[in-house]
Amino acid sequence: MSPVSLAIVGAGDRGTGYARWALAHPDRARVVAVADPSADRALPLAGESGARVFSDWRHLVDAGRIADAVVIATQDGEHAGPAVALAGLGYHILVEKPLAPTEAECRDIVAAVERAGTIFAVCHVLRYAPYTDAVRSVLESGRIGEIVSVQHLEPVGFWHQAHSYVRGNWRRTDRSTFMLLAKSSHDLDWLQYVVGRRIRRVSSFGGLKHFRPENRPAGAAARCLDCAVEPDCPYSAKRLYFDRLRAGRHEWPLSVVTPAFTEEALTSALRHGQYGRCVYDCDNDVVDHQVVAMEFDGGATGTFTMTAFTTGGHRRTTIFGTHGELACDGVSVRVQDFRTGGSSAVPVTATGDATAGGGHAGGDERLMAAFVAAVATGDRDLIRSGPAESLASHRAVFAAERARLTDRVVTVE
Ligand SMILES: NC(=O)c1ccc[n+]([C@@H]2O[C@H](COP(=O)([O-])OP(=O)(O)OC[C@H]3O[C@@H](n4cnc5c(N)ncnc54)[C@H](O)[C@@H]3O)[C@@H](O)[C@H]2O)c1
């Protein structure tokens, strides 16, 4: 079978990661086009792969269909345009989550791929991680009986919140999207996947508690490089990024702060760029803590918490069944049986850690492998995050945010 040809739209952090999977598996996929207005990003990738370069996804569209499939990894607000246009040209599509910042655009994307009849997957990478397989195999085996309740935590982490959602690209609802969609569309989607039922009703509370101008300590400067109280601040950009640079940890998040891994380049980025700003002096508005209470079809209930105020780490979940309970943390899975009183570990073959930088415990790689194999063989069953289920979980997220903003219980239509 000849390798699947891929166009990459958006050669940023995620797009480059998916392209690198193809470069590492030349027998399965090859990158033939890269579209990105940033020459700094597009050209190195094109240099490695020999791909054609386009300065905008619109120019890729103008070229007609020049690849079997496209990976769309532009920012959230720039998914619907290329997805609808490229579906119209017959491309198979892998698109980053969230699908789009509005429910209408999410529907437009799904309608376009359904019209085109092409293979479509959303980068809900957690569905593809080996630990998810372990969780699902326990639940499907009936070992904990019928699922009655679920408790799920997304411990975003104090520094990750500061990096992405206070200083970074996802800090403002109007420029990207609301926090629950940006960060936790994964979580509601994953809960729906492992419980095996759609979310029917939701309520939600939360807000922006801490990263506000009124919490700025006396004497704090607008940038950490100039700040007298920086050593006492948990959110110091100097500590966050220089410690990584000196330890040789050049991957995300450092890779999005500076293109060169030198003291001079990082100092310049923190002096002039968005990641050197005081966390109490940014134009952020997304929440730093939120809870969602939910009811699944059939009556099982769930609670979800996302919070900035943790040391981070893996998502933690407990699933309570009529005959036992299952606990998992993105690495290990444990089951307790009410009948025997016994507790046992379920083997998980994770590759990498469960963070985005670690490839979501193998989820990123397995998603790419599944998508490419589905395109090569036409076997849609390889896709775990297809159009209908992805749209359903996005709609649960939109409903939860509506519930938070309107102080109501909202039914997911
Ligand atoms: N699946 C996950 O776990 C996960 C994790 C992080 C981010 N994401 C999502 O992935 C997407 C990309 O995130 P990222 O961190 O790689 O962002 P990024 O900013 O690093 O990359 C986006 C790229 O798109 C390019 N771009 C902008 N306009 C363009 C245009 N008109 N045509 C072509 N390219 C254009 C930018 O120049 C940039 O290189 C976002 O939707 C984000 O929410 C998903």
CSV table of C-alpha atoms and ligand atoms in Angstrom, one decimal:
chain,number,residue,atom,x,y,z
A,1,MET,CA,0.0,0.0,0.0
A,2,SER,CA,1.4,3.4,-0.9
A,3,PRO,CA,1.8,5.9,1.9
A,4,VAL,CA,-1.0,8.3,2.6
A,5,SER,CA,-0.2,11.9,1.3
A,6,LEU,CA,-0.8,14.6,3.8
A,7,ALA,CA,-1.2,18.4,3.8
A,8,ILE,CA,-0.5,20.2,7.0
A,9,VAL,CA,-2.6,23.3,7.7
A,10,GLY,CA,-1.0,25.2,10.5
A,11,ALA,CA,2.7,24.2,11.2
A,12,GLY,CA,2.6,25.3,14.8
A,13,ASP,CA,3.1,23.1,17.8
A,14,ARG,CA,0.5,20.5,17.1
A,15,GLY,CA,0.7,20.5,13.3
A,16,THR,CA,4.5,20.0,13.5
A,17,GLY,CA,4.0,17.1,15.9
A,18,TYR,CA,1.6,15.3,13.6
A,19,ALA,CA,3.9,16.0,10.6
A,20,ARG,CA,6.8,14.5,12.6
A,21,TRP,CA,4.8,11.3,13.1
A,22,ALA,CA,4.6,11.1,9.3
A,23,LEU,CA,8.3,11.8,8.9
A,24,ALA,CA,9.0,9.0,11.4
A,25,HIS,CA,6.7,6.6,9.5
A,26,PRO,CA,7.5,7.1,5.8
A,27,ASP,CA,6.0,3.7,4.9
A,28,ARG,CA,2.6,5.0,6.1
A,29,ALA,CA,2.4,8.7,5.4
A,30,ARG,CA,4.3,11.5,3.7
A,31,VAL,CA,3.8,15.3,4.0
A,32,VAL,CA,3.4,16.8,0.6
A,33,ALA,CA,2.1,20.3,1.5
A,34,VAL,CA,2.5,22.7,4.4
A,35,ALA,CA,0.3,25.8,4.7
A,36,ASP,CA,1.3,28.4,7.3
A,37,PRO,CA,1.8,32.2,7.0
A,38,SER,CA,4.9,31.9,9.2
A,39,ALA,CA,7.9,31.0,7.0
A,40,ASP,CA,9.8,30.3,10.2
A,41,ARG,CA,7.4,27.4,10.8
A,42,ALA,CA,6.5,26.2,7.3
A,43,LEU,CA,10.0,26.2,5.7
A,44,PRO,CA,11.9,24.0,8.2
A,45,LEU,CA,9.1,21.4,8.0
A,46,ALA,CA,8.9,21.7,4.2
A,47,GLY,CA,12.7,21.3,4.1
A,48,GLU,CA,12.6,18.1,6.1
A,49,SER,CA,9.7,16.6,4.0
A,50,GLY,CA,10.2,18.1,0.6
A,51,ALA,CA,6.6,19.5,0.8
A,52,ARG,CA,5.1,22.4,-1.2
A,53,VAL,CA,4.7,25.5,0.9
A,54,PHE,CA,1.6,27.7,0.9
A,55,SER,CA,1.3,30.9,2.9
A,56,ASP,CA,-2.3,30.4,3.8
A,57,TRP,CA,-4.8,27.5,3.8
A,58,ARG,CA,-6.8,29.5,1.2
A,59,HIS,CA,-4.0,29.0,-1.3
A,60,LEU,CA,-3.9,25.3,-0.6
A,61,VAL,CA,-7.6,25.3,-1.4
A,62,ASP,CA,-6.9,27.2,-4.7
A,63,ALA,CA,-4.5,24.5,-5.7
A,64,GLY,CA,-7.3,21.9,-5.8
A,65,ARG,CA,-6.8,18.4,-4.2
A,66,ILE,CA,-3.1,17.7,-4.0
A,67,ALA,CA,-3.1,15.2,-1.1
A,68,ASP,CA,-5.2,12.3,0.2
A,69,ALA,CA,-5.8,14.0,3.6
A,70,VAL,CA,-5.3,17.2,5.5
A,71,VAL,CA,-4.4,17.8,9.1
A,72,ILE,CA,-5.9,21.0,10.3
A,73,ALA,CA,-4.0,22.4,13.3
A,74,THR,CA,-4.6,26.1,13.0
A,75,GLN,CA,-5.9,28.0,16.0
A,76,ASP,CA,-9.5,27.2,17.2
A,77,GLY,CA,-11.2,30.0,15.2
A,78,GLU,CA,-9.5,29.0,12.0
A,79,HIS,CA,-10.7,25.3,11.8
A,80,ALA,CA,-14.1,25.8,10.2
A,81,GLY,CA,-12.9,27.7,7.1
A,82,PRO,CA,-10.3,25.2,5.9
A,83,ALA,CA,-12.4,22.1,7.1
A,84,VAL,CA,-15.5,23.1,5.1
A,85,ALA,CA,-13.5,24.2,2.0
A,86,LEU,CA,-11.2,21.1,2.0
A,87,ALA,CA,-14.0,18.7,2.6
A,88,GLY,CA,-15.6,20.2,-0.5
A,89,LEU,CA,-12.5,19.2,-2.4
A,90,GLY,CA,-12.8,15.6,-1.2
A,91,TYR,CA,-10.0,15.7,1.4
A,92,HIS,CA,-10.1,13.2,4.3
A,93,ILE,CA,-9.8,15.4,7.4
A,94,LEU,CA,-8.1,15.2,10.8
A,95,VAL,CA,-8.9,18.4,12.7
A,96,GLU,CA,-7.7,19.6,16.1
A,97,LYS,CA,-10.1,20.0,19.0
A,98,PRO,CA,-12.1,22.0,19.7
A,99,LEU,CA,-13.8,21.8,16.4
A,100,ALA,CA,-14.7,25.5,16.4
A,101,PRO,CA,-15.6,28.3,19.0
A,102,THR,CA,-19.3,28.3,18.1
A,103,GLU,CA,-21.8,25.5,17.9
A,104,ALA,CA,-23.0,26.7,14.5
A,105,GLU,CA,-19.5,26.3,13.0
A,106,CYS,CA,-19.1,22.9,14.6
A,107,ARG,CA,-22.3,21.8,12.9
A,108,ASP,CA,-21.1,23.4,9.6
A,109,ILE,CA,-17.9,21.3,9.7
A,110,VAL,CA,-19.7,18.1,10.4
A,111,ALA,CA,-22.4,18.8,7.7
A,112,ALA,CA,-19.6,19.4,5.2
A,113,VAL,CA,-17.8,16.2,5.9
A,114,GLU,CA,-21.0,14.2,5.9
A,115,ARG,CA,-21.9,15.7,2.5
A,116,ALA,CA,-18.4,14.9,1.2
A,117,GLY,CA,-18.5,11.4,2.7
A,118,THR,CA,-14.8,11.6,3.5
A,119,ILE,CA,-13.0,10.1,6.6
A,120,PHE,CA,-13.1,12.6,9.5
A,121,ALA,CA,-11.5,12.5,12.9
A,122,VAL,CA,-11.2,15.0,15.7
A,123,CYS,CA,-8.0,15.1,17.7
A,124,HIS,CA,-9.6,13.9,20.9
A,125,VAL,CA,-6.4,12.1,21.6
A,126,LEU,CA,-7.4,10.8,25.0
A,127,ARG,CA,-9.8,8.4,23.3
A,128,TYR,CA,-6.8,6.7,21.7
A,129,ALA,CA,-4.5,6.5,24.7
A,130,PRO,CA,-3.7,3.0,26.0
A,131,TYR,CA,-5.0,3.8,29.5
A,132,THR,CA,-8.4,4.6,27.9
A,133,ASP,CA,-8.4,1.1,26.4
A,134,ALA,CA,-7.7,-0.4,29.9
A,135,VAL,CA,-10.5,1.6,31.5
A,136,ARG,CA,-12.9,0.6,28.7
A,137,SER,CA,-12.0,-3.0,28.9
A,138,VAL,CA,-12.8,-3.1,32.6
A,139,LEU,CA,-16.1,-1.3,32.2
A,140,GLU,CA,-17.1,-3.5,29.3
A,141,SER,CA,-16.2,-6.7,31.2
A,142,GLY,CA,-18.8,-5.8,33.8
A,143,ARG,CA,-16.3,-6.1,36.7
A,144,ILE,CA,-17.6,-3.0,38.5
A,145,GLY,CA,-21.2,-3.7,37.5
A,146,GLU,CA,-23.4,-0.9,36.2
A,147,ILE,CA,-21.9,2.6,36.2
A,148,VAL,CA,-23.8,4.9,38.6
A,149,SER,CA,-21.5,7.9,39.2
A,150,VAL,CA,-18.3,9.4,37.9
A,151,GLN,CA,-15.9,11.9,39.4
A,152,HIS,CA,-13.3,13.5,37.2
A,153,LEU,CA,-10.6,16.1,37.8
A,154,GLU,CA,-8.6,18.1,35.3
A,155,PRO,CA,-5.7,19.5,37.4
A,156,VAL,CA,-4.6,22.1,34.8
A,157,GLY,CA,-1.8,23.2,37.1
A,158,PHE,CA,-0.7,26.7,38.3
A,159,TRP,CA,2.0,27.1,35.7
A,160,HIS,CA,0.1,25.7,32.8
A,161,GLN,CA,-2.8,28.0,33.5
A,162,ALA,CA,-0.4,31.0,33.7
A,163,HIS,CA,1.3,29.9,30.4
A,164,SER,CA,-1.7,29.1,28.2
A,165,TYR,CA,-4.7,30.7,29.8
A,166,VAL,CA,-3.4,33.9,31.4
A,167,ARG,CA,-0.4,35.0,29.3
A,168,GLY,CA,-0.9,32.7,26.3
A,169,ASN,CA,-3.1,32.0,23.2
A,170,TRP,CA,-6.2,30.8,25.1
A,171,ARG,CA,-6.4,33.7,27.6
A,172,ARG,CA,-9.4,35.5,26.0
A,173,THR,CA,-12.8,34.1,25.1
A,174,ASP,CA,-13.1,36.5,22.1
A,175,ARG,CA,-9.7,35.6,20.7
A,176,SER,CA,-9.9,31.9,21.1
A,177,THR,CA,-12.7,30.4,23.1
A,178,PHE,CA,-14.0,29.8,26.6
A,179,MET,CA,-12.0,27.6,28.9
A,180,LEU,CA,-14.3,24.6,29.1
A,181,LEU,CA,-14.1,24.3,25.3
A,182,ALA,CA,-10.4,25.1,25.0
A,183,LYS,CA,-9.2,22.8,27.7
A,184,SER,CA,-12.0,20.5,28.8
A,185,SER,CA,-13.7,19.5,25.6
A,186,HIS,CA,-11.3,16.6,26.0
A,187,ASP,CA,-12.7,15.8,29.4
A,188,LEU,CA,-16.4,15.8,28.6
A,189,ASP,CA,-15.7,13.9,25.4
A,190,TRP,CA,-13.6,11.3,27.3
A,191,LEU,CA,-16.3,10.9,30.0
A,192,GLN,CA,-18.9,10.3,27.3
A,193,TYR,CA,-16.6,7.8,25.6
A,194,VAL,CA,-15.7,5.7,28.7
A,195,VAL,CA,-19.2,5.8,30.2
A,196,GLY,CA,-20.5,4.8,26.8
A,197,ARG,CA,-23.5,7.2,27.0
A,198,ARG,CA,-24.2,10.7,25.9
A,199,ILE,CA,-24.4,13.5,28.4
A,200,ARG,CA,-28.1,14.6,28.7
A,201,ARG,CA,-28.3,17.4,31.2
A,202,VAL,CA,-25.7,19.8,32.8
A,203,SER,CA,-25.2,22.5,35.3
A,204,SER,CA,-22.0,24.5,35.9
A,205,PHE,CA,-20.4,27.0,38.2
A,206,GLY,CA,-17.0,28.8,38.1
A,207,GLY,CA,-15.2,32.0,37.3
A,208,LEU,CA,-11.9,33.9,37.2
A,209,LYS,CA,-10.9,34.0,40.8
A,210,HIS,CA,-7.2,34.8,41.0
A,211,PHE,CA,-5.5,36.2,37.8
A,212,ARG,CA,-7.0,39.7,38.2
A,213,PRO,CA,-5.5,43.1,38.6
A,214,GLU,CA,-6.8,43.5,42.1
A,215,ASN,CA,-4.7,40.5,43.2
A,216,ARG,CA,-1.4,42.1,42.0
A,217,PRO,CA,1.0,42.2,44.8
A,218,ALA,CA,2.4,45.6,45.9
A,219,GLY,CA,5.6,46.4,44.0
A,220,ALA,CA,4.9,44.0,41.1
A,221,ALA,CA,6.2,45.2,37.7
A,222,ALA,CA,4.5,44.7,34.4
A,223,ARG,CA,7.1,42.1,33.4
A,224,CYS,CA,8.8,39.5,35.5
A,225,LEU,CA,12.3,40.5,34.3
A,226,ASP,CA,11.8,43.9,36.0
A,227,CYS,CA,9.9,42.7,39.1
A,228,ALA,CA,11.1,43.1,42.6
A,229,VAL,CA,8.6,40.6,44.0
A,230,GLU,CA,9.2,38.0,41.3
A,231,PRO,CA,11.1,35.6,43.5
A,232,ASP,CA,8.1,35.2,45.8
A,233,CYS,CA,5.6,34.7,42.9
A,234,PRO,CA,4.5,31.2,42.0
A,235,TYR,CA,3.8,32.4,38.5
A,236,SER,CA,7.3,33.9,37.8
A,237,ALA,CA,8.0,33.6,34.0
A,238,LYS,CA,11.7,33.7,34.8
A,239,ARG,CA,11.5,30.6,37.0
A,240,LEU,CA,9.1,28.8,34.6
A,241,TYR,CA,11.1,29.3,31.4
A,242,PHE,CA,14.7,29.8,32.5
A,243,ASP,CA,14.7,26.7,34.7
A,244,ARG,CA,13.5,24.7,31.7
A,245,LEU,CA,16.1,26.3,29.4
A,246,ARG,CA,18.9,25.5,31.8
A,247,ALA,CA,17.7,21.9,32.3
A,248,GLY,CA,17.7,21.4,28.5
A,249,ARG,CA,13.9,20.9,28.5
A,250,HIS,CA,13.3,22.6,25.2
A,251,GLU,CA,9.9,21.0,24.3
A,252,TRP,CA,6.5,22.6,25.1
A,253,PRO,CA,6.0,25.0,26.8
A,254,LEU,CA,9.4,26.6,26.2
A,255,SER,CA,9.1,25.8,22.4
A,256,VAL,CA,6.2,28.2,22.1
A,257,VAL,CA,8.0,31.0,24.0
A,258,THR,CA,11.2,31.3,22.0
A,259,PRO,CA,12.4,30.0,18.6
A,260,ALA,CA,16.0,29.7,19.8
A,261,PHE,CA,17.1,28.0,23.1
A,262,THR,CA,19.7,30.5,24.3
A,263,GLU,CA,19.7,32.9,27.3
A,264,GLU,CA,19.6,35.9,25.0
A,265,ALA,CA,16.7,34.7,22.9
A,266,LEU,CA,14.7,33.8,26.0
A,267,THR,CA,15.5,37.1,27.7
A,268,SER,CA,14.3,38.9,24.5
A,269,ALA,CA,11.1,36.9,24.4
A,270,LEU,CA,10.3,37.6,28.0
A,271,ARG,CA,11.2,41.3,27.6
A,272,HIS,CA,9.1,41.9,24.5
A,273,GLY,CA,6.7,38.9,24.1
A,274,GLN,CA,3.4,37.9,25.8
A,275,TYR,CA,5.0,35.2,28.0
A,276,GLY,CA,7.0,37.7,30.1
A,277,ARG,CA,4.0,39.6,31.4
A,278,CYS,CA,2.9,39.8,35.0
A,279,VAL,CA,-0.1,37.4,35.4
A,280,TYR,CA,-2.0,40.1,37.2
A,281,ASP,CA,-1.5,42.5,34.3
A,282,CYS,CA,-2.7,40.6,31.3
A,283,ASP,CA,-5.9,41.0,29.2
A,284,ASN,CA,-7.1,37.5,30.2
A,285,ASP,CA,-10.8,36.7,30.9
A,286,VAL,CA,-11.2,32.9,30.8
A,287,VAL,CA,-12.1,31.1,34.1
A,288,ASP,CA,-9.4,29.6,36.4
A,289,HIS,CA,-11.8,27.1,38.0
A,290,GLN,CA,-15.1,25.5,36.9
A,291,VAL,CA,-17.2,22.6,37.9
A,292,VAL,CA,-19.8,20.7,35.7
A,293,ALA,CA,-22.5,18.4,37.1
A,294,MET,CA,-23.9,16.1,34.5
A,295,GLU,CA,-26.5,13.4,34.0
A,296,PHE,CA,-25.9,10.7,31.3
A,297,ASP,CA,-28.5,9.0,29.2
A,298,GLY,CA,-29.9,6.3,31.5
A,299,GLY,CA,-29.4,8.3,34.7
A,300,ALA,CA,-25.8,7.9,35.7
A,301,THR,CA,-24.4,11.1,37.1
A,302,GLY,CA,-21.0,12.7,36.9
A,303,THR,CA,-19.0,15.6,38.3
A,304,PHE,CA,-16.1,17.4,36.6
A,305,THR,CA,-13.7,19.9,38.1
A,306,MET,CA,-11.1,21.9,36.3
A,307,THR,CA,-8.8,24.0,38.4
A,308,ALA,CA,-5.6,26.0,37.9
A,309,PHE,CA,-4.7,25.7,41.6
A,310,THR,CA,-2.9,22.4,41.6
A,311,THR,CA,0.6,21.2,40.9
A,312,GLY,CA,-0.8,19.7,37.7
A,313,GLY,CA,-0.3,16.2,36.6
A,314,HIS,CA,-2.6,13.7,35.1
A,315,ARG,CA,-6.4,13.8,34.9
A,316,ARG,CA,-7.8,11.7,37.8
A,317,THR,CA,-11.0,9.8,37.6
A,318,THR,CA,-13.0,7.5,39.8
A,319,ILE,CA,-15.9,5.5,38.3
A,320,PHE,CA,-18.4,4.1,40.8
A,321,GLY,CA,-20.3,1.0,39.8
A,322,THR,CA,-22.8,-1.3,41.5
A,323,HIS,CA,-20.2,-4.0,42.1
A,324,GLY,CA,-17.0,-2.0,42.4
A,325,GLU,CA,-15.0,1.1,41.7
A,326,LEU,CA,-12.3,2.0,39.2
A,327,ALA,CA,-9.7,4.7,39.7
A,328,CYS,CA,-7.3,6.0,37.0
A,329,ASP,CA,-4.9,8.8,36.6
A,330,GLY,CA,-3.7,8.7,33.0
A,331,VAL,CA,-1.0,6.2,33.9
A,332,SER,CA,-2.4,3.5,36.2
A,333,VAL,CA,-5.8,1.9,36.5
A,334,ARG,CA,-7.0,0.2,39.7
A,335,VAL,CA,-10.2,-1.8,40.3
A,336,GLN,CA,-11.8,-2.6,43.7
A,337,ASP,CA,-14.3,-5.4,43.8
A,338,PHE,CA,-17.1,-5.0,46.5
A,339,ARG,CA,-17.6,-8.8,46.6
A,340,THR,CA,-14.1,-9.9,47.2
A,341,GLY,CA,-12.8,-6.7,48.9
A,342,GLY,CA,-9.8,-7.2,46.6
A,343,SER,CA,-8.0,-4.4,44.8
A,344,SER,CA,-6.0,-5.0,41.6
A,345,ALA,CA,-4.0,-3.0,39.1
A,346,VAL,CA,-4.9,-3.2,35.4
A,347,PRO,CA,-1.9,-3.3,33.1
A,348,VAL,CA,-1.4,-0.3,30.9
A,349,THR,CA,1.2,0.0,28.2
A,350,ALA,CA,1.7,3.7,28.1
A,351,THR,CA,4.2,5.4,25.9
A,352,GLY,CA,5.2,8.9,27.0
A,353,ASP,CA,3.5,10.7,29.8
A,354,ALA,CA,-0.1,11.9,29.9
A,355,THR,CA,0.6,15.6,29.3
A,356,ALA,CA,0.3,17.4,25.9
A,357,GLY,CA,4.1,17.7,25.8
A,358,GLY,CA,4.4,13.9,26.5
A,359,GLY,CA,2.0,13.1,23.6
A,360,HIS,CA,-0.9,12.3,25.9
A,361,ALA,CA,0.4,8.9,27.0
A,362,GLY,CA,0.5,7.6,23.5
A,363,GLY,CA,-2.8,9.1,22.4
A,364,ASP,CA,-1.2,11.5,19.8
A,365,GLU,CA,0.7,8.7,18.1
A,366,ARG,CA,-2.2,6.3,18.1
A,367,LEU,CA,-4.6,8.9,16.8
A,368,MET,CA,-2.3,9.6,13.8
A,369,ALA,CA,-1.7,5.9,13.2
A,370,ALA,CA,-5.5,5.2,13.3
A,371,PHE,CA,-6.4,8.2,11.0
A,372,VAL,CA,-3.7,7.3,8.4
A,373,ALA,CA,-4.7,3.6,8.5
A,374,ALA,CA,-8.4,4.6,8.1
A,375,VAL,CA,-7.6,6.7,5.1
A,376,ALA,CA,-5.4,4.0,3.6
A,377,THR,CA,-7.9,1.2,4.0
A,378,GLY,CA,-11.2,3.0,4.1
A,379,ASP,CA,-12.0,1.4,7.4
A,380,ARG,CA,-13.9,4.0,9.4
A,381,ASP,CA,-14.1,1.7,12.5
A,382,LEU,CA,-10.5,2.7,13.2
A,383,ILE,CA,-11.7,6.2,14.0
A,384,ARG,CA,-12.9,6.7,17.6
A,385,SER,CA,-13.6,10.4,17.3
A,386,GLY,CA,-15.8,10.6,14.2
A,387,PRO,CA,-18.3,13.3,13.3
A,388,ALA,CA,-21.4,12.3,15.2
A,389,GLU,CA,-19.8,11.5,18.6
A,390,SER,CA,-17.5,14.5,18.4
A,391,LEU,CA,-20.4,16.9,17.7
A,392,ALA,CA,-22.4,15.4,20.6
A,393,SER,CA,-19.6,16.0,23.1
A,394,HIS,CA,-18.9,19.5,21.8
A,395,ARG,CA,-22.6,20.2,22.3
A,396,ALA,CA,-22.4,19.0,25.9
A,397,VAL,CA,-19.6,21.5,26.4
A,398,PHE,CA,-21.5,24.4,24.9
A,399,ALA,CA,-24.5,23.4,27.0
A,400,ALA,CA,-22.4,23.4,30.2
A,401,GLU,CA,-21.0,26.9,29.4
A,402,ARG,CA,-24.6,28.1,28.8
A,403,ALA,CA,-25.6,26.6,32.1
A,404,ARG,CA,-22.7,28.5,33.9
A,405,LEU,CA,-23.6,31.8,32.2
A,406,THR,CA,-27.3,31.6,32.7
A,407,ASP,CA,-27.4,29.8,36.1
A,408,ARG,CA,-29.7,27.1,34.8
A,409,VAL,CA,-29.8,23.3,34.2
A,410,VAL,CA,-29.5,22.9,30.5
A,411,THR,CA,-30.6,19.8,28.5
A,412,VAL,CA,-28.2,18.8,25.6
A,413,GLU,CA,-30.6,18.6,22.7
B,1,LIG,N1,-5.4,17.7,21.0
B,1,LIG,C1,-4.8,18.4,21.9
B,1,LIG,O1,-4.6,17.8,23.0
B,1,LIG,C2,-4.4,19.8,21.8
B,1,LIG,C3,-3.4,20.4,22.6
B,1,LIG,C4,-3.0,21.7,22.3
B,1,LIG,C5,-3.6,22.4,21.3
B,1,LIG,N2,-4.6,21.9,20.6
B,1,LIG,C6,-5.3,22.6,19.6
B,1,LIG,O2,-4.5,22.5,18.4
B,1,LIG,C7,-4.7,23.7,17.6
B,1,LIG,C8,-3.3,24.3,17.3
B,1,LIG,O3,-2.7,24.6,18.5
B,1,LIG,P1,-1.1,24.9,18.5
B,1,LIG,O4,-0.7,25.0,19.9
B,1,LIG,O5,-0.4,24.1,17.5
B,1,LIG,O6,-1.1,26.4,17.9
B,1,LIG,P2,0.0,27.2,17.2
B,1,LIG,O7,-0.3,28.7,17.3
B,1,LIG,O8,1.4,26.7,17.6
B,1,LIG,O9,-0.1,26.8,15.6
B,1,LIG,C9,-1.1,27.4,14.8
B,1,LIG,C10,-0.4,27.6,13.4
B,1,LIG,O10,-1.4,28.0,12.5
B,1,LIG,C11,-0.8,29.0,11.6
B,1,LIG,N3,-1.8,29.8,10.9
B,1,LIG,C12,-2.4,30.9,11.3
B,1,LIG,N4,-3.2,31.3,10.3
B,1,LIG,C13,-3.1,30.4,9.3
B,1,LIG,C14,-3.7,30.3,8.0
B,1,LIG,N5,-4.5,31.3,7.5
B,1,LIG,N6,-3.3,29.3,7.2
B,1,LIG,C15,-2.5,28.3,7.6
B,1,LIG,N7,-1.9,28.4,8.9
B,1,LIG,C16,-2.2,29.4,9.7
B,1,LIG,C17,0.0,29.8,12.6
B,1,LIG,O11,1.0,30.6,11.9
B,1,LIG,C18,0.6,28.8,13.5
B,1,LIG,O12,1.9,28.3,13.0
B,1,LIG,C19,-5.6,24.6,18.4
B,1,LIG,O13,-6.9,24.5,17.9
B,1,LIG,C20,-5.5,24.1,19.8
B,1,LIG,O14,-6.6,24.4,20.6
B,1,LIG,C21,-5.0,20.6,20.8
